[in-house]
């Protein structure tokens, strides 16, 4: 059954891309795909995965679209056009991956950037509304509304000719790539540390985020101004994912960076990521993703935790916050500030940062506070903060780790 789930997750974005390109109705195509996925999960579990899973799903979803249009008298003309199409059991599917085209479609300029991110995470990343809300630090109803409005907006816009799946112009690319990068970053982040559940990692999401970022980089002309940030994001993903095997113990418990067995880190991924970010830093002014990649490279280059160049990391965080003053970047900077100037200096700034609406109620604020209080030698406040962080997180491995830290101090 696991194999079926993996295949379904892998091919679903491409299938949705094919359906939208052919039928133009994004919302109806996604509904039909969900029905086809449900049917596949049952049929394939009994009969085995077909030789052409993408073709199977395209055929099944297309038939469901025709059936839905037949039930809808207001769409009779569309029904007649599509009902005449030949839909054999193994409808041929073009040997092209529509996932990247679907990414660019979801980041269409007719949509506002927040809607672009939410819709792409749903359609291409396969995240639930709850996972998206956590990743964006937004209430779940807000995200659900954004997705619904984005689909409706695309439904209006896709009545135009099917140029939406043509190669984007230079202007379109410049408009859409920043939103695509934001989406890919959030998909990777959710895979690296799952929002909720019993697993710390969702390797299917990290692998898909890396694959799509590679595809985006390969699709860009080398001289494109956006290529540096795409390469920076790919470097950040590789340098971060290189450590994932060491992030959990044999029994599945979370292992913090300072205590990880660095011999288990993936040397090839580190080498590739370091080469990418080095080239970006050498060739131009780095953007936020490249700066984050440089921070990750410094962690990966350290022989052990004591060898970490925290002064340089803090300097890079200062640069990052200047480029991209979002709440999580500022929170990460406080860890480096505590290592360089002491935990009390970081705690003084944390008090102000904790009032940021984007971080209110987020477990990472309490987790950073606990770490700083423990470093300062104050176990009482540290225990309180560890327990507060454990109460707020929905990740079972993170909760177990935080409670373990609290119990050790008591």
Coordinates of C-alpha atoms in Angstrom, one line a residue:
X1 CA 0.0 0.0 0.0
X2 CA 2.9 2.3 0.7
X3 CA 4.1 2.0 -2.9
X4 CA 0.7 3.0 -4.2
X5 CA 0.6 6.1 -2.0
X6 CA 4.2 7.1 -3.1
X7 CA 3.3 6.8 -6.8
X8 CA 0.0 8.7 -6.3
X9 CA 1.8 11.6 -4.6
X10 CA 4.6 11.6 -7.3
X11 CA 2.3 11.7 -10.4
X12 CA -0.6 13.8 -9.1
X13 CA 0.9 17.2 -9.9
X14 CA 1.7 16.1 -13.5
X15 CA -1.8 14.7 -13.9
X16 CA -3.4 17.9 -12.7
X17 CA -1.2 19.8 -15.1
X18 CA -2.4 17.7 -18.0
X19 CA -6.1 18.0 -17.0
X20 CA -5.9 21.8 -16.6
X21 CA -4.1 22.2 -19.9
X22 CA -6.7 20.1 -21.7
X23 CA -9.9 21.2 -19.9
X24 CA -9.0 24.7 -18.5
X25 CA -11.3 24.4 -15.4
X26 CA -8.8 24.3 -12.5
X27 CA -11.4 23.7 -9.8
X28 CA -13.3 21.0 -11.6
X29 CA -10.0 19.3 -12.7
X30 CA -8.8 19.2 -9.1
X31 CA -12.1 17.7 -7.9
X32 CA -11.9 15.1 -10.7
X33 CA -8.3 14.3 -9.8
X34 CA -9.2 13.7 -6.1
X35 CA -11.9 11.3 -7.2
X36 CA -9.5 9.5 -9.5
X37 CA -6.9 9.3 -6.7
X38 CA -9.4 7.8 -4.4
X39 CA -10.4 5.2 -7.0
X40 CA -6.7 4.4 -7.7
X41 CA -5.9 3.9 -4.0
X42 CA -8.5 1.1 -4.0
X43 CA -8.0 -0.4 -7.4
X44 CA -4.2 -0.4 -7.4
X45 CA -4.1 -1.9 -4.0
X46 CA -6.0 -4.9 -5.3
X47 CA -4.8 -5.1 -8.9
X48 CA -1.3 -3.6 -8.6
X49 CA 0.1 -0.3 -10.0
X50 CA -0.5 0.0 -13.7
X51 CA 2.3 0.3 -16.2
X52 CA 1.2 3.9 -17.0
X53 CA -0.1 5.3 -13.7
X54 CA -0.2 8.9 -15.1
X55 CA -2.3 7.8 -18.1
X56 CA -4.6 5.8 -15.8
X57 CA -5.3 8.8 -13.6
X58 CA -5.7 11.2 -16.6
X59 CA -8.3 8.8 -18.1
X60 CA -10.1 8.2 -14.9
X61 CA -10.2 12.0 -14.0
X62 CA -11.2 12.9 -17.6
X63 CA -14.2 10.5 -17.5
X64 CA -15.3 12.0 -14.2
X65 CA -15.1 15.5 -15.7
X66 CA -17.3 14.4 -18.6
X67 CA -19.8 12.8 -16.2
X68 CA -19.9 15.9 -14.1
X69 CA -20.5 18.1 -17.1
X70 CA -23.2 15.8 -18.3
X71 CA -25.0 16.4 -15.0
X72 CA -24.6 20.2 -15.4
X73 CA -26.9 21.5 -18.1
X74 CA -25.3 25.0 -17.8
X75 CA -22.2 23.4 -19.3
X76 CA -23.8 21.5 -22.2
X77 CA -21.6 22.9 -24.9
X78 CA -18.4 21.9 -23.0
X79 CA -20.0 18.5 -22.3
X80 CA -20.6 17.9 -26.0
X81 CA -17.1 18.9 -27.0
X82 CA -15.4 16.7 -24.3
X83 CA -17.9 13.8 -24.6
X84 CA -16.8 13.4 -28.3
X85 CA -13.2 12.8 -27.3
X86 CA -11.9 9.3 -27.4
X87 CA -11.0 8.3 -23.9
X88 CA -9.4 4.8 -24.1
X89 CA -8.3 2.9 -21.0
X90 CA -4.7 4.0 -21.5
X91 CA -5.1 7.4 -23.0
X92 CA -1.6 8.5 -24.2
X93 CA -0.1 11.3 -22.2
X94 CA 2.6 13.5 -23.6
X95 CA 6.1 12.6 -22.4
X96 CA 6.5 16.0 -20.7
X97 CA 6.4 16.8 -17.0
X98 CA 3.6 19.4 -16.5
X99 CA 4.5 19.9 -12.9
X100 CA 6.7 23.0 -13.6
X101 CA 4.1 24.4 -15.9
X102 CA 1.5 23.9 -13.1
X103 CA 3.8 25.7 -10.7
X104 CA 4.0 28.8 -13.0
X105 CA 0.2 28.6 -13.5
X106 CA -0.5 28.7 -9.8
X107 CA 1.8 31.7 -9.6
X108 CA -0.1 33.5 -12.3
X109 CA 0.0 37.3 -12.0
X110 CA -3.8 37.4 -11.9
X111 CA -3.4 36.1 -8.4
X112 CA -2.0 38.0 -5.4
X113 CA 1.2 36.6 -4.0
X114 CA -0.4 35.1 -0.8
X115 CA -3.0 33.3 -3.0
X116 CA -0.2 32.0 -5.3
X117 CA 1.7 30.5 -2.4
X118 CA -1.4 28.9 -0.9
X119 CA -2.7 27.4 -4.1
X120 CA 0.6 26.0 -5.2
X121 CA 1.2 24.3 -1.9
X122 CA -2.2 22.7 -2.3
X123 CA -2.1 21.8 -6.0
X124 CA 1.6 21.0 -6.5
X125 CA 2.9 20.3 -3.0
X126 CA 0.0 18.2 -2.0
X127 CA -0.1 19.8 1.5
X128 CA -3.3 20.0 3.5
X129 CA -4.9 23.3 4.4
X130 CA -3.7 22.8 8.0
X131 CA -0.1 22.2 7.0
X132 CA -0.2 25.3 4.7
X133 CA -1.6 27.4 7.5
X134 CA 1.1 26.4 9.9
X135 CA 3.8 27.0 7.3
X136 CA 2.5 30.5 6.5
X137 CA 1.8 31.3 10.2
X138 CA -1.9 32.0 9.3
X139 CA -5.3 30.8 10.6
X140 CA -6.6 27.8 8.7
X141 CA -9.9 29.5 7.6
X142 CA -7.8 32.3 6.1
X143 CA -5.8 29.8 4.0
X144 CA -8.9 27.9 2.9
X145 CA -10.5 31.1 1.7
X146 CA -7.4 32.1 -0.2
X147 CA -7.3 28.8 -2.0
X148 CA -11.0 29.0 -2.9
X149 CA -10.7 32.5 -4.2
X150 CA -7.6 31.6 -6.2
X151 CA -9.4 28.7 -7.9
X152 CA -12.3 31.0 -8.8
X153 CA -9.9 33.6 -10.2
X154 CA -8.1 31.0 -12.3
X155 CA -11.5 29.7 -13.5
X156 CA -12.2 33.2 -14.9
X157 CA -8.8 33.7 -16.4
X158 CA -8.5 30.3 -18.0
X159 CA -11.2 31.0 -20.5
X160 CA -8.5 32.7 -22.5
X161 CA -6.4 30.8 -25.0
X162 CA -4.2 28.0 -23.7
X163 CA -1.1 30.0 -23.7
X164 CA -0.8 29.6 -19.9
X165 CA 1.2 26.4 -20.5
X166 CA 3.5 28.0 -23.1
X167 CA 7.1 28.8 -22.1
X168 CA 6.8 32.1 -20.0
X169 CA 8.2 35.3 -21.4
X170 CA 11.1 37.0 -19.6
X171 CA 8.7 39.4 -18.0
X172 CA 6.3 36.6 -16.9
X173 CA 9.3 34.7 -15.5
X174 CA 10.5 37.6 -13.4
X175 CA 7.0 38.1 -12.1
X176 CA 6.3 34.5 -11.1
X177 CA 9.7 33.1 -10.0
X178 CA 9.7 34.8 -6.5
X179 CA 6.3 33.3 -5.6
X180 CA 7.5 29.9 -7.0
X181 CA 10.6 30.0 -4.8
X182 CA 8.5 30.9 -1.7
X183 CA 6.3 27.9 -2.4
X184 CA 9.2 25.5 -3.0
X185 CA 10.8 26.7 0.2
X186 CA 7.7 26.1 2.3
X187 CA 7.2 22.6 0.7
X188 CA 10.7 21.7 1.6
X189 CA 10.4 23.1 5.2
X190 CA 7.2 21.1 5.8
X191 CA 9.1 18.0 4.6
X192 CA 12.2 18.7 6.6
X193 CA 10.2 19.1 9.9
X194 CA 6.6 18.0 9.5
X195 CA 4.0 20.2 11.1
X196 CA 2.1 17.4 12.8
X197 CA 2.1 13.7 13.2
X198 CA 4.4 10.9 14.3
X199 CA 7.1 11.5 11.7
X200 CA 9.8 14.2 11.9
X201 CA 10.6 14.0 8.2
X202 CA 8.4 13.8 5.1
X203 CA 11.1 12.8 2.6
X204 CA 8.6 12.7 -0.2
X205 CA 8.1 16.5 0.2
X206 CA 11.8 17.3 0.5
X207 CA 12.7 15.2 -2.5
X208 CA 9.9 16.8 -4.6
X209 CA 10.9 20.3 -3.5
X210 CA 14.5 19.6 -4.6
X211 CA 13.4 18.0 -7.8
X212 CA 11.2 21.0 -8.7
X213 CA 13.9 23.5 -7.8
X214 CA 16.4 21.7 -10.0
X215 CA 13.8 21.7 -12.8
X216 CA 13.2 25.5 -12.4
X217 CA 17.0 26.2 -12.4
X218 CA 17.5 24.1 -15.5
X219 CA 14.6 25.9 -17.3
X220 CA 16.1 29.3 -16.7
X221 CA 18.6 30.9 -19.0
X222 CA 22.0 31.1 -17.3
X223 CA 22.0 34.8 -17.7
X224 CA 18.5 35.2 -16.0
X225 CA 18.7 37.5 -13.0
X226 CA 16.6 35.0 -11.0
X227 CA 19.0 32.1 -11.6
X228 CA 21.2 33.1 -8.6
X229 CA 18.4 33.0 -6.1
X230 CA 17.1 29.7 -7.6
X231 CA 20.5 28.3 -7.2
X232 CA 20.7 29.7 -3.7
X233 CA 17.5 28.0 -2.7
X234 CA 18.6 24.7 -4.2
X235 CA 21.9 25.0 -2.3
X236 CA 20.0 25.7 0.9
X237 CA 17.8 22.6 0.4
X238 CA 20.8 20.3 -0.3
X239 CA 22.9 21.6 2.6
X240 CA 19.9 21.2 5.0
X241 CA 18.7 17.8 3.7
X242 CA 22.2 16.5 3.9
X243 CA 21.8 16.1 7.6
X244 CA 18.4 14.4 7.7
X245 CA 19.7 10.9 8.5
X246 CA 21.4 12.2 11.6
X247 CA 18.4 14.2 12.9
X248 CA 16.8 11.1 14.4
X249 CA 18.1 8.3 16.6
X250 CA 17.5 4.6 15.9
X251 CA 14.3 4.8 17.9
X252 CA 13.1 7.8 16.0
X253 CA 13.9 10.4 18.6
X254 CA 14.9 13.9 17.5
X255 CA 18.6 14.7 17.7
X256 CA 19.6 18.4 17.9
X257 CA 22.3 19.7 15.5
X258 CA 24.9 20.0 18.2
X259 CA 24.6 16.3 19.1
X260 CA 24.3 14.8 15.6
X261 CA 26.8 12.2 14.3
X262 CA 28.3 14.2 11.5
X263 CA 29.7 11.1 9.8
X264 CA 26.1 10.3 8.8
X265 CA 25.7 13.6 6.9
X266 CA 25.6 13.2 3.1
X267 CA 29.0 14.5 1.9
X268 CA 27.9 14.6 -1.8
X269 CA 24.9 16.8 -1.1
X270 CA 27.1 19.1 1.1
X271 CA 29.7 19.4 -1.7
X272 CA 27.1 20.2 -4.3
X273 CA 25.3 22.7 -2.1
X274 CA 28.6 24.4 -1.1
X275 CA 29.6 24.6 -4.8
X276 CA 26.3 26.2 -5.7
X277 CA 26.3 28.8 -3.0
X278 CA 30.0 29.6 -3.5
X279 CA 29.3 30.4 -7.2
X280 CA 26.3 32.6 -6.3
X281 CA 28.3 34.6 -3.8
X282 CA 31.2 34.9 -6.2
X283 CA 29.1 36.0 -9.2
X284 CA 26.8 38.6 -7.7
X285 CA 24.9 40.1 -4.8
X286 CA 23.3 37.3 -2.9
X287 CA 19.6 37.2 -2.1
X288 CA 17.9 35.8 1.0
X289 CA 18.0 32.2 0.0
X290 CA 21.7 32.3 -0.9
X291 CA 22.5 34.0 2.5
X292 CA 20.6 31.2 4.3
X293 CA 22.5 28.6 2.2
X294 CA 25.8 30.3 3.3
X295 CA 24.7 29.9 7.0
X296 CA 23.8 26.2 6.4
X297 CA 27.2 25.7 4.7
X298 CA 29.0 27.1 7.8
X299 CA 27.2 24.5 10.0
X300 CA 28.0 21.7 7.6
X301 CA 31.7 22.6 7.3
X302 CA 32.2 22.5 11.1
X303 CA 34.0 19.4 12.2
X304 CA 31.9 19.4 15.4
X305 CA 29.6 21.8 17.3
X306 CA 32.4 23.5 19.1
X307 CA 34.1 24.3 15.8
X308 CA 31.1 26.3 14.5
X309 CA 31.9 29.8 13.3
X310 CA 29.1 31.5 15.2
X311 CA 30.5 35.0 14.6
X312 CA 30.3 34.6 10.9
X313 CA 26.9 33.0 11.2
X314 CA 25.7 36.0 13.2
X315 CA 27.1 38.4 10.5
X316 CA 25.2 36.5 7.8
X317 CA 22.0 36.6 9.9
X318 CA 22.4 40.4 10.2
X319 CA 22.7 40.5 6.4
X320 CA 19.7 38.2 6.0
X321 CA 17.4 40.2 8.3
X322 CA 18.4 43.3 6.4
X323 CA 17.3 41.7 3.1
X324 CA 14.3 39.7 4.5
X325 CA 13.2 40.8 8.0
X326 CA 10.6 38.1 8.5
X327 CA 9.9 36.7 11.9
X328 CA 11.6 33.3 11.5
X329 CA 14.8 34.8 10.2
X330 CA 14.9 37.2 13.2
X331 CA 14.2 34.2 15.6
X332 CA 17.1 32.2 14.1
X333 CA 19.4 35.2 14.4
X334 CA 18.8 35.2 18.2
X335 CA 20.3 31.7 18.5
X336 CA 23.5 33.0 16.9
X337 CA 23.4 36.1 19.0
X338 CA 23.2 34.0 22.1
X339 CA 26.3 32.0 21.0
X340 CA 28.3 35.1 20.3
X341 CA 27.2 37.7 22.9
X342 CA 25.6 35.4 25.5
X343 CA 22.1 34.2 26.2
X344 CA 20.9 37.2 28.1
X345 CA 21.6 39.5 25.2
X346 CA 19.4 37.2 23.0
X347 CA 16.7 36.9 25.7
X348 CA 16.4 40.7 25.9
X349 CA 15.6 40.8 22.1
X350 CA 13.4 37.8 22.3
X351 CA 11.0 39.6 24.6
X352 CA 10.3 42.1 21.8
X353 CA 10.2 39.6 19.0
X354 CA 7.7 37.3 20.9
X355 CA 5.1 40.1 20.5
X356 CA 5.3 39.8 16.7
X357 CA 1.8 38.7 15.6
X358 CA 3.3 36.2 13.1
X359 CA 5.0 34.4 16.0
X360 CA 2.4 34.6 18.7
X361 CA 1.6 31.1 19.9
X362 CA 4.3 29.5 17.8
X363 CA 6.2 26.8 19.7
X364 CA 9.6 27.8 18.3
X365 CA 9.6 31.0 20.4
X366 CA 9.2 29.0 23.6
X367 CA 11.8 26.5 22.3
X368 CA 14.4 29.2 21.7
X369 CA 13.6 30.8 25.1
X370 CA 14.1 27.4 26.8
X371 CA 17.5 26.9 25.0
X372 CA 18.7 30.4 26.0
X373 CA 17.6 30.0 29.6
X374 CA 19.3 26.6 29.8
X375 CA 22.5 28.1 28.4
X376 CA 22.3 30.9 30.9
X377 CA 22.2 28.3 33.7
X378 CA 18.6 28.9 34.8
X379 CA 16.9 25.4 34.8
X380 CA 13.6 26.6 36.3
X381 CA 12.6 29.0 33.5
X382 CA 14.1 26.6 31.0
X383 CA 11.8 23.8 32.1
X384 CA 8.7 26.1 32.0
X385 CA 9.6 27.2 28.4
X386 CA 10.4 23.6 27.2
X387 CA 7.0 22.4 28.5
X388 CA 5.3 25.4 26.9
X389 CA 6.9 24.6 23.6
X390 CA 5.9 21.0 23.9
X391 CA 2.3 22.0 24.5
X392 CA 2.2 24.2 21.4
X393 CA 3.8 21.9 18.9
X394 CA 1.7 19.3 16.9
X395 CA 4.7 17.2 16.0
X396 CA 5.1 14.1 18.1
X397 CA 8.9 13.8 17.7
X398 CA 9.4 17.5 18.6
X399 CA 7.0 17.2 21.6
X400 CA 8.9 14.1 22.9
X401 CA 12.3 15.9 22.5
X402 CA 11.1 19.0 24.3
X403 CA 9.6 17.1 27.2
X404 CA 12.8 15.0 27.5
X405 CA 14.8 18.2 27.8
X406 CA 12.5 19.4 30.5
X407 CA 12.7 16.1 32.4
X408 CA 16.5 16.1 32.3
X409 CA 16.6 19.5 33.9
X410 CA 14.2 18.6 36.6

